[in-house]
Structures are given as C-alpha cells and as structure tokens.
Coordinates of C-alpha atoms in Angstrom, one line a residue:
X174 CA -13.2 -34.3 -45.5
X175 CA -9.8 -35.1 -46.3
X176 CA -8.9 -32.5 -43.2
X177 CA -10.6 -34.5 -41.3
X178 CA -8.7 -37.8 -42.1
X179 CA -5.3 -36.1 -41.6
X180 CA -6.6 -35.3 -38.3
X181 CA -7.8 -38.6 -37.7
X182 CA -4.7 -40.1 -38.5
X183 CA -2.3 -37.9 -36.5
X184 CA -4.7 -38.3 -33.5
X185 CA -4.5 -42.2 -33.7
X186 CA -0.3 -42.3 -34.3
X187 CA 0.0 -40.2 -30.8
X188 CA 1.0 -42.4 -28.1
X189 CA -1.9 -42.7 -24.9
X190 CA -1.1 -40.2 -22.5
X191 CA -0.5 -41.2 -19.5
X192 CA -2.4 -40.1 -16.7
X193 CA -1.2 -36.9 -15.0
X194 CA -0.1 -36.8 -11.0
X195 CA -1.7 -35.2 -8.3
X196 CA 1.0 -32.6 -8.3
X197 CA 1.2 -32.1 -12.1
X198 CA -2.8 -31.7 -12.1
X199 CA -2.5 -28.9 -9.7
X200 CA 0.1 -27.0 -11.3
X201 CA -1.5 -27.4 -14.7
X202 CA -5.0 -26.2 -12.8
X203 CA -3.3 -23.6 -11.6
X204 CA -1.0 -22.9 -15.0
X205 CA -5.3 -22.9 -16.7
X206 CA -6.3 -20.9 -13.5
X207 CA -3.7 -18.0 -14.5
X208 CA -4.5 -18.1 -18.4
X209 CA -8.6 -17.5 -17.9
X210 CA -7.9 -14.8 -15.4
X211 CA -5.6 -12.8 -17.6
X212 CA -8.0 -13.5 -20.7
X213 CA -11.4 -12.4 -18.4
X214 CA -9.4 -9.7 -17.1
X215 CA -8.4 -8.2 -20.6
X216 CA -11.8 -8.9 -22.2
X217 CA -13.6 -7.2 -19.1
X218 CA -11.3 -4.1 -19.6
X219 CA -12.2 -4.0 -23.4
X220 CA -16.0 -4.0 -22.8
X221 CA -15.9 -1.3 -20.6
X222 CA -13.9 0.8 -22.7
X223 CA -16.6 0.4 -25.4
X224 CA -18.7 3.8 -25.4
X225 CA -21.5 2.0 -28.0
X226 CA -24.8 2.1 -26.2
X227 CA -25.0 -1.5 -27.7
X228 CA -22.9 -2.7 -24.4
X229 CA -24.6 -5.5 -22.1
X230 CA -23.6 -3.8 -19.2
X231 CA -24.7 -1.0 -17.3
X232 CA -22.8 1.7 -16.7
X233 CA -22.8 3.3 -13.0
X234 CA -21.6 5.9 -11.2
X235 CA -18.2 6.5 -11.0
X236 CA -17.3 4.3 -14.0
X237 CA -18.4 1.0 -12.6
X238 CA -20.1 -1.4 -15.0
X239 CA -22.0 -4.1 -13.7
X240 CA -22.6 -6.9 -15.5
X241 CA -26.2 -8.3 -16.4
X242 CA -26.0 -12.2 -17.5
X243 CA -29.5 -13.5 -18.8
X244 CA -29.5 -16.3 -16.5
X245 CA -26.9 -17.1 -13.3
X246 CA -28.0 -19.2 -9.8
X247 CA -26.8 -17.9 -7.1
X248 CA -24.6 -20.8 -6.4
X249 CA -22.2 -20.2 -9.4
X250 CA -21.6 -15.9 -7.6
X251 CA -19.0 -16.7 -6.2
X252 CA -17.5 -17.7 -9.4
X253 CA -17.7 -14.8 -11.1
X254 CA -18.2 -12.4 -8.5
X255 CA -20.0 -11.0 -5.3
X256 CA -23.7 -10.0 -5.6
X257 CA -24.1 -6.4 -6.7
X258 CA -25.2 -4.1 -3.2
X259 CA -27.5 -2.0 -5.8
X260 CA -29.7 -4.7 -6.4
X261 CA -29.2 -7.9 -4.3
X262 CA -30.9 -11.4 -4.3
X263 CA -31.6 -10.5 -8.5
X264 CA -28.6 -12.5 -9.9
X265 CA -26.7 -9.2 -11.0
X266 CA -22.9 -9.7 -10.3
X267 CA -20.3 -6.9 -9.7
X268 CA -17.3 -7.2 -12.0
X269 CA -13.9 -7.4 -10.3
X270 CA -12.8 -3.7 -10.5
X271 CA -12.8 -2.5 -7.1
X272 CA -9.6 -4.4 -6.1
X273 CA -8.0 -4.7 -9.4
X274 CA -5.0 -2.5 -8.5
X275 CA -4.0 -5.6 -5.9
X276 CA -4.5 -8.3 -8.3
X277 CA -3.1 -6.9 -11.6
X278 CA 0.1 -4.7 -12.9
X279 CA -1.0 -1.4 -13.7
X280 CA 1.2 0.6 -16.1
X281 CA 0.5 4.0 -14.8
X282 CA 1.6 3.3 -10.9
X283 CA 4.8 1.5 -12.5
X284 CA 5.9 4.1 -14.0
X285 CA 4.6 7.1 -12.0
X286 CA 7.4 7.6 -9.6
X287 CA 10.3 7.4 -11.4
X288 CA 12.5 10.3 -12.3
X289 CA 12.2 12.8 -15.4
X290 CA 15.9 13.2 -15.3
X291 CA 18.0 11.0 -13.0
X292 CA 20.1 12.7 -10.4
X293 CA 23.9 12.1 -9.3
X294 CA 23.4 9.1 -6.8
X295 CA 25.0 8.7 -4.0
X296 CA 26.2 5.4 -2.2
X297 CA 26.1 4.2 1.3
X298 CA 29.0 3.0 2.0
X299 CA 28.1 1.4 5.0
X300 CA 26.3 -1.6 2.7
X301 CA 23.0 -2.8 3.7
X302 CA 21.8 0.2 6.3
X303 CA 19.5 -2.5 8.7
X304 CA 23.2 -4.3 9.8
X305 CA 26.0 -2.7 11.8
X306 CA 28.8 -1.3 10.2
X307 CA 30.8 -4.5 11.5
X308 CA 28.4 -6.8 9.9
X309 CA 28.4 -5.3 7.0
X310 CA 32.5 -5.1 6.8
X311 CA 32.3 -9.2 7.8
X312 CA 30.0 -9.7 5.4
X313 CA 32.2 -7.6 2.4
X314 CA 28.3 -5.9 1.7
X315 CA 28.2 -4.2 -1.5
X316 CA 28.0 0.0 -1.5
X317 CA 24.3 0.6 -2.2
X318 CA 22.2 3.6 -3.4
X319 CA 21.6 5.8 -0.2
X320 CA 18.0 5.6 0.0
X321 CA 15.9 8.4 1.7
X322 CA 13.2 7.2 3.7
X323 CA 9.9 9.2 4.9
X324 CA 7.0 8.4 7.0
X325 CA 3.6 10.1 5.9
X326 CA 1.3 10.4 8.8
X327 CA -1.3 12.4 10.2
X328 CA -4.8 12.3 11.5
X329 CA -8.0 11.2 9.2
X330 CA -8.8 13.5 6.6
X331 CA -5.5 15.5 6.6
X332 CA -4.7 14.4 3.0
X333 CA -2.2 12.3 2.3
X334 CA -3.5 10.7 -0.6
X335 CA -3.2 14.6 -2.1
X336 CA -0.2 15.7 -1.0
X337 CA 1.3 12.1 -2.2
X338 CA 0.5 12.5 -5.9
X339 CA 2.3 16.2 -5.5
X340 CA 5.5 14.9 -3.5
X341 CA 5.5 12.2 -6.4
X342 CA 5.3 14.3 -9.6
X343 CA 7.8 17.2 -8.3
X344 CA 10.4 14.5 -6.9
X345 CA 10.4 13.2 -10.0
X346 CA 10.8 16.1 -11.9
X347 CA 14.0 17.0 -9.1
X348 CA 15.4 13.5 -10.1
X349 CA 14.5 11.3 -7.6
X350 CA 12.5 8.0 -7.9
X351 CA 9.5 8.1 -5.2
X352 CA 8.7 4.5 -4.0
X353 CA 5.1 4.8 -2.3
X354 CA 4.2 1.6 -0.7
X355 CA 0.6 1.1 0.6
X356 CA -0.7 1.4 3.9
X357 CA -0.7 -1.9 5.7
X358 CA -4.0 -1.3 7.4
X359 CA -6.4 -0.7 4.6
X360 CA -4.1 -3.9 2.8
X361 CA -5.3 -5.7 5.2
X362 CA -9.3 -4.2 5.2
X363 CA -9.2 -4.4 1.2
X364 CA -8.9 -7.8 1.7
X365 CA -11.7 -8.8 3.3
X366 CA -9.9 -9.2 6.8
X367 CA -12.7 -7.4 9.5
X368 CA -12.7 -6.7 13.2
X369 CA -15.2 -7.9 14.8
X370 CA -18.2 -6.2 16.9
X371 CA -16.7 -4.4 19.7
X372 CA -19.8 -5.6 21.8
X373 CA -18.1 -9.1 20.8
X374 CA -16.1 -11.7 23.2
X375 CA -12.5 -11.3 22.9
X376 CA -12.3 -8.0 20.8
X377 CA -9.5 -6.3 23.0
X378 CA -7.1 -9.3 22.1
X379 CA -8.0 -9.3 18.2
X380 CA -7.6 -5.5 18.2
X381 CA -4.2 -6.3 19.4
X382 CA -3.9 -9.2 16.8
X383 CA -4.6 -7.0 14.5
X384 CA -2.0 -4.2 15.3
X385 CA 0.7 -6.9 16.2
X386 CA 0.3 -8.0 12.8
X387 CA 0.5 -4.2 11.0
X388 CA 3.6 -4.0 12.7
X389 CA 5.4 -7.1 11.9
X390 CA 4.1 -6.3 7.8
X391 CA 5.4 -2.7 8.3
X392 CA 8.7 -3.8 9.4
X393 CA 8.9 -6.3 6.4
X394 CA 8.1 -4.4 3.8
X395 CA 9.9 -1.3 5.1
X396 CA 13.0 -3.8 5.0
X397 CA 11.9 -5.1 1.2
X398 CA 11.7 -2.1 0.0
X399 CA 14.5 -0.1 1.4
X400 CA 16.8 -3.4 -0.1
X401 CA 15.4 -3.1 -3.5
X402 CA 15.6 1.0 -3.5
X403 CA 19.4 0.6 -2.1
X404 CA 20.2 -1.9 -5.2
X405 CA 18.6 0.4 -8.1
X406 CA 21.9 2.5 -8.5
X407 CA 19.0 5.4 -8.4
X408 CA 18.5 8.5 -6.0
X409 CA 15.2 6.9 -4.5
X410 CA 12.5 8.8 -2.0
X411 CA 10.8 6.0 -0.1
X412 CA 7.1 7.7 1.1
X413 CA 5.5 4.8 3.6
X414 CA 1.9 5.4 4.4
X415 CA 2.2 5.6 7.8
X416 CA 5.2 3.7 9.7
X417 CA 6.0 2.1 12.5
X418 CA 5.0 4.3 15.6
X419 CA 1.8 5.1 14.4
X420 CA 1.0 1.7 16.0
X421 CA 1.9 3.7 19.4
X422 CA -1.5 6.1 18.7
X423 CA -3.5 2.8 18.7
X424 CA -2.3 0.6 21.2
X425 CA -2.4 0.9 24.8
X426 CA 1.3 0.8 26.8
X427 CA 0.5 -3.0 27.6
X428 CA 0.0 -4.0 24.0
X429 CA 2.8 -2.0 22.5
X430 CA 4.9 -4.1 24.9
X431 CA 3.6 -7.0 23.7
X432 CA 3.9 -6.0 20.1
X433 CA 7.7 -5.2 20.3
X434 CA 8.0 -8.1 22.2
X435 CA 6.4 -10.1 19.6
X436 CA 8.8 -8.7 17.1
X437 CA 11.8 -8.9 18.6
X438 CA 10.9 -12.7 18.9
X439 CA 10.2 -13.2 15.0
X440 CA 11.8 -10.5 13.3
X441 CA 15.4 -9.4 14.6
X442 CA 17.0 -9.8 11.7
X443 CA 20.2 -11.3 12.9
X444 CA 20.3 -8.2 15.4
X445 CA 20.3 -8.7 19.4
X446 CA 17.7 -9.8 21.0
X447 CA 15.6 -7.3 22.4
X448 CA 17.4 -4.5 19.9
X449 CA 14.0 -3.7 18.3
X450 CA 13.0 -0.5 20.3
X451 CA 11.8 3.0 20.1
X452 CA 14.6 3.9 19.3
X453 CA 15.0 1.6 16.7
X454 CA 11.8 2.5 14.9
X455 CA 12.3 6.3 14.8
X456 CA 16.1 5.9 13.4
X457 CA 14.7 3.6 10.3
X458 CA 13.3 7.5 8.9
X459 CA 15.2 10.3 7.6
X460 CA 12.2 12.2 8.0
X461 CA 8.5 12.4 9.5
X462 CA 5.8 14.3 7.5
X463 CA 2.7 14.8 9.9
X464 CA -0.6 16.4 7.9
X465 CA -2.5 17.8 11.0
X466 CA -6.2 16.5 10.3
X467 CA -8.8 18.9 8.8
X468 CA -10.4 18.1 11.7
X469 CA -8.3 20.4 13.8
X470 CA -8.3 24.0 12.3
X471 CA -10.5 23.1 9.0
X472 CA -13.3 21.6 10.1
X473 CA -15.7 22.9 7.4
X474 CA -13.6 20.5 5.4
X475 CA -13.7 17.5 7.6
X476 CA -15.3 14.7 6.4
X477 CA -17.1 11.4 7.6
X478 CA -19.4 8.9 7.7
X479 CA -19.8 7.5 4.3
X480 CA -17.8 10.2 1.9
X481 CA -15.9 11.0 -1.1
X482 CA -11.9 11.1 -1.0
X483 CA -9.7 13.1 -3.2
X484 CA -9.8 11.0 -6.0
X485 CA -13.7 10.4 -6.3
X486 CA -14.1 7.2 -4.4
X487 CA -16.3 6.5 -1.7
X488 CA -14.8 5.7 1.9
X489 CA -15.8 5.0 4.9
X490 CA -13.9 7.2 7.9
X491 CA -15.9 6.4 11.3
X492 CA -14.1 9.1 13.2
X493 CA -16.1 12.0 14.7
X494 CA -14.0 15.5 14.4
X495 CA -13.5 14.9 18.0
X496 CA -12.1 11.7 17.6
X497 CA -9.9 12.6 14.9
X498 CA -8.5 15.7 16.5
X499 CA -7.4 13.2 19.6
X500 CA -6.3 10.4 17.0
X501 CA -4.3 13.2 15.4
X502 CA -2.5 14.3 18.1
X503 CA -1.5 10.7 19.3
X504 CA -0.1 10.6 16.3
X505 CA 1.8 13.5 16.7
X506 CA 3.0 12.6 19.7
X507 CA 4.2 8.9 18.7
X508 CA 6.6 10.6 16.5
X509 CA 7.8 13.4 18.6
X510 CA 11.7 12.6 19.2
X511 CA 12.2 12.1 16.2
X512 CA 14.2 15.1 15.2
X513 CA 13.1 15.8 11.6
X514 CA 9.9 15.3 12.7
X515 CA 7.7 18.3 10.4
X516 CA 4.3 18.4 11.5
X517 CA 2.0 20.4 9.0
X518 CA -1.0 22.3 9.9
X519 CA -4.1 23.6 8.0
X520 CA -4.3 27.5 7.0
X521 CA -7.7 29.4 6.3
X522 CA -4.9 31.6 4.9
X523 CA -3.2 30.2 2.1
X524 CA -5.2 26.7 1.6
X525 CA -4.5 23.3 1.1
X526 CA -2.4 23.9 -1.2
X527 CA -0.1 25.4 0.3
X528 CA -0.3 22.6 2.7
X529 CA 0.3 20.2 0.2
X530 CA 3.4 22.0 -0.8
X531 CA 4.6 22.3 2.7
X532 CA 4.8 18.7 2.9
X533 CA 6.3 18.1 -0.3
X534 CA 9.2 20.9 0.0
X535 CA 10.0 18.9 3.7
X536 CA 10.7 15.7 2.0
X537 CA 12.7 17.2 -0.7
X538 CA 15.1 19.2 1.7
X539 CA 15.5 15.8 3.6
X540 CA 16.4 14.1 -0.1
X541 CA 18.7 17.0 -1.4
X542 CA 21.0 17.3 1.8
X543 CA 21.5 13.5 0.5
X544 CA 22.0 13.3 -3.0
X545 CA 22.4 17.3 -3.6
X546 CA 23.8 17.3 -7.0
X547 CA 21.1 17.3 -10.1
X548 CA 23.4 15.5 -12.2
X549 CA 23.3 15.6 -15.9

C-alpha cells in the first residue's frame, strides 16, 4: 500500500505531457516497431533452439518450426506471418525464418570471410579505381587498399554456391578477406518481386524492366563495395555472384542497348556521357570464373524442377538441360574478351571437386600476382 502511494504521488507531481507531433509519433512507432521485432526475433530463435518435446511448435523438415496459436483470424496473418503452404486456410502461420538472413545480422556470414592471418596489403595508388587518374590527382584521393575483384558465373546448376564456401575458407586461410555479395536477381525474387505470366500483356517490356534494373543494382553495389574493400587497409577478394555482362545472356541486342543507355543516363558517375560500355563492364574485373553447368558434360547430376541445392534447401530452377546448356554458353560468351576469363568444365574424371578447386586456385593466382607477399 504505501508503494502504491509513492507511486501515486510521483505520478500526480509529473507535468501533463503534451501531445506528441505527427512526426515525433512516427518516429516513436517506428523507434516501438524496431524494439518488438528484435524482442520477437530473439524469443523466436530461443524456442526453436529448445529440443524439450514440451515445445508448442512443430518441428518440420529441414529445421523449420511452424507455429500453432490456439486461436488467430485470418485477418491478423499478415501480422505475424504468411499462411503455412502445408496446411492452408487452418490458421497455422509460418514463422519468419526463410528470409531472416535479409532482415537480421548474422554472426557467422560477418565473420566468415575474413582472414586467418592478414597478408602484406598493397595500395593503389591511383586512389579511388572508378575515376581517372587525373580525377583522382585533382581530387588529392587517398591511396587505398588494391582490391581484387572476381565475377562468378556460369550456367544453372554448375555450383557456385559450393565452390564459394571453398574459395572463402582457403582465401582466408592465404590472408585475404573474401567479400561475397549476393546475387541481384534472387535479391530481388526473395523479395517477393515476380514476373509476370509470359502469356501476359506487356511481359517483353517488364522482362526488360526487370534486367534494366539488375544492372543498374549491380553497378551500385559493385561500386559500394569495391569503396568500402579499398578503405579496409586489408588485402580483400571481392567474389560477385554474377556481374555485369551476364545481363548480355538475357537480353536481346535491342534491350542491352537500352539498358546501357539507361545507365549511362543515371549512373555515370561523374564520367562521360556515354563512357559506360563493354568495355567498361569487362575492365571493372580482375578476373572471370565461369562453372560450365552440369548440364553440359554431367548431366546425371543436373538438376530441376523443384530440387535440393548444396546446402539442403529447396529451389526452384525452371531450366531444362537444354536450356541450361544454351544459357550456359551465352554466358560464356558474354564474357569472352575478357582476358582472364577461366571457364571451368565438369570431369567424370576427377569430380567436382576438383572442379571446385579449379575455380578456387584461379581466383587466388589473380589475388597473389596482386598482393603476393604473405606478410607476417
């Protein structure tokens, strides 16, 4: 009782609040918004990390849990997630997992690709590398880390998701940082975005839409993360899933026009008009890793239709062998002046592994000729 009066007291000597602005509502809501998520986030984790059988939830395959709330209409779903495809129309909601590694930090993938044992780095001297040497000189540009950039391409189901983990854990063990950012296309599919029926009105010019727009993110993030690479002070790999002239295996010669029209309108980057080329494109990469798909010379390995990847989760890959062994080779031949340009093929032989290892030894030849000392 007489912690009750002190809290009567204090409450009636605080002055009235005043009410709150439209702008200081939202940012509170959204300050609120950011708490609960973390909180629901972190309580989620700890309930499915509880083995007792005692667990609300239902475990599924591949270490999903679904949770099972006595009572939910189906208007509040889309509060707490989106109907689960097992049992639909019964109120059972999927927990947030599948997309987690876009909306939260993850520890493992922070740390994953930096180095064991830190090599000698070497600086460019040249400053930042996207501006001439003049521009840089003009704008006194600060030496910064030589940064080795790769693009890792190839056909469907050729394994890049494999041979990426391997280039990651023996560059790192060489010295090297490995930056791997993520393919723009499956960003962009992971997110909901979907093309429409290609029975559908206007699906050539969203197809184009949509490739316009992988380019202009490519070029972007290519640019963010070669900057923040070059300003580590570390020897740093660069793997991008896929760069710019894939777009060339997926576009006719019309759009590809329009797409490097498009950005040499929005995204020069204080360079001359029209200076975003071909050329351009293939100079931005030290080196070009193709994995030839199993498609084309392992095709008991080939896989589509609904499947498993590498890593145990189900994906869908709509190409036929056929039509990966011709999507392949576009691919290839995107890339083909660019003169480190190491195209990897499969080997009854000696196996994917040696595949894998193949690829990896390329990109570390390319990053040894430019930071070749293992430092201390």
């Amino acid at each position: 009782g007489e912690r009750a009066e002190r809290s009567s007291a204090a409450t009636t000597q605080r002055p009235i609040a005043m009410p709150l602005s439209h702008a200081s509502a939202v940012v509170l809501a959204s300050a609120t918004s950011a708490v609960v998520a973390v909180l629901v986030t972190e309580l989620l984790r700890r309930l499915e990390a509880r083995s007792d059988s005692s667990s609300s939830g239902k475990r599924e395959s591949g270490g999903r849990m679904t949770l099972r709330p006595k009572s939910i209409d189906e208007p509040q779903l889309s509060r707490f997630g989106s109907l689960s495809p097992a049992s639909p129309g019964k109120g059972s909601v999927m927990r947030h997992t599948e997309d987690a590694i876009l909306r939260a930090l993850n520890v493992k993938l922070m740390e994953r690709g930096r180095a064991l044992k830190v090599r000698e780095v070497v600086l460019d001297e040249n400053g930042d590398p996207w501006r001439s040497a003049e521009e840089n000189h003009l704008a006194k540009a600060p030496a910064k880390t030589k940064v080795i950039r790769i693009a890792l391409t190839g056909g469907p189901c050729a394994g890049k998701s494999s041979a990426l983990e391997h280039m990651i854990q023996a560059a790192t063990q060489a010295g090297f940082d490995m930056i791997t950012p993520p393919e723009i296309a499956t960003l962009f599919f992971n997110s909901s975005y979907a093309l429409p029926s290609p029975s559908s009105s206007g699906f050539a010019e969203q197809v184009f839409t949509f490739q316009a727009n992988v380019l202009k993110l490519q070029l972007q993030l290519e640019r963010c993360f070669s900057d923040l690479a070059g300003s580590s002070g570390r020897p740093t790999i660069v793997v991008f899933d896929r760069g710019l002239m894939d777009g060339r295996a997926f576009m006719t010669d019309e759009m590809w026009k329009r797409g490097l029209d498009g950005l040499n309108r929005e995204l020069t980057g204080g360079r001359p008009a029209g200076s975003i080329n071909e050329e351009y494109m293939l100079q931005r990469y030290d080196g070009v890793v193709h994995l030839v798909t199993a498609a084309d010379g392992a095709a008991e390995h080939y896989k589509y239709g609904v499947v498993t990847d590498d890593s145990g989760n189900a994906v869908y890959r709509r190409e036929t062998p056929a039509e990966a062994v011709d999507q392949d080779r576009k691919l290839r031949q995107a890339w083909a002046a660019h003169p480190k340009q190491v195209v990897v093929h499969n080997s009854s032989l000696y196996g994917f592994e040696a595949k894998v290892a193949r690829a990896t030894e390329a990109v570390l030849e390319i990053a040894r000729s430019a930071h070749p000392s293992d430092g201390a």
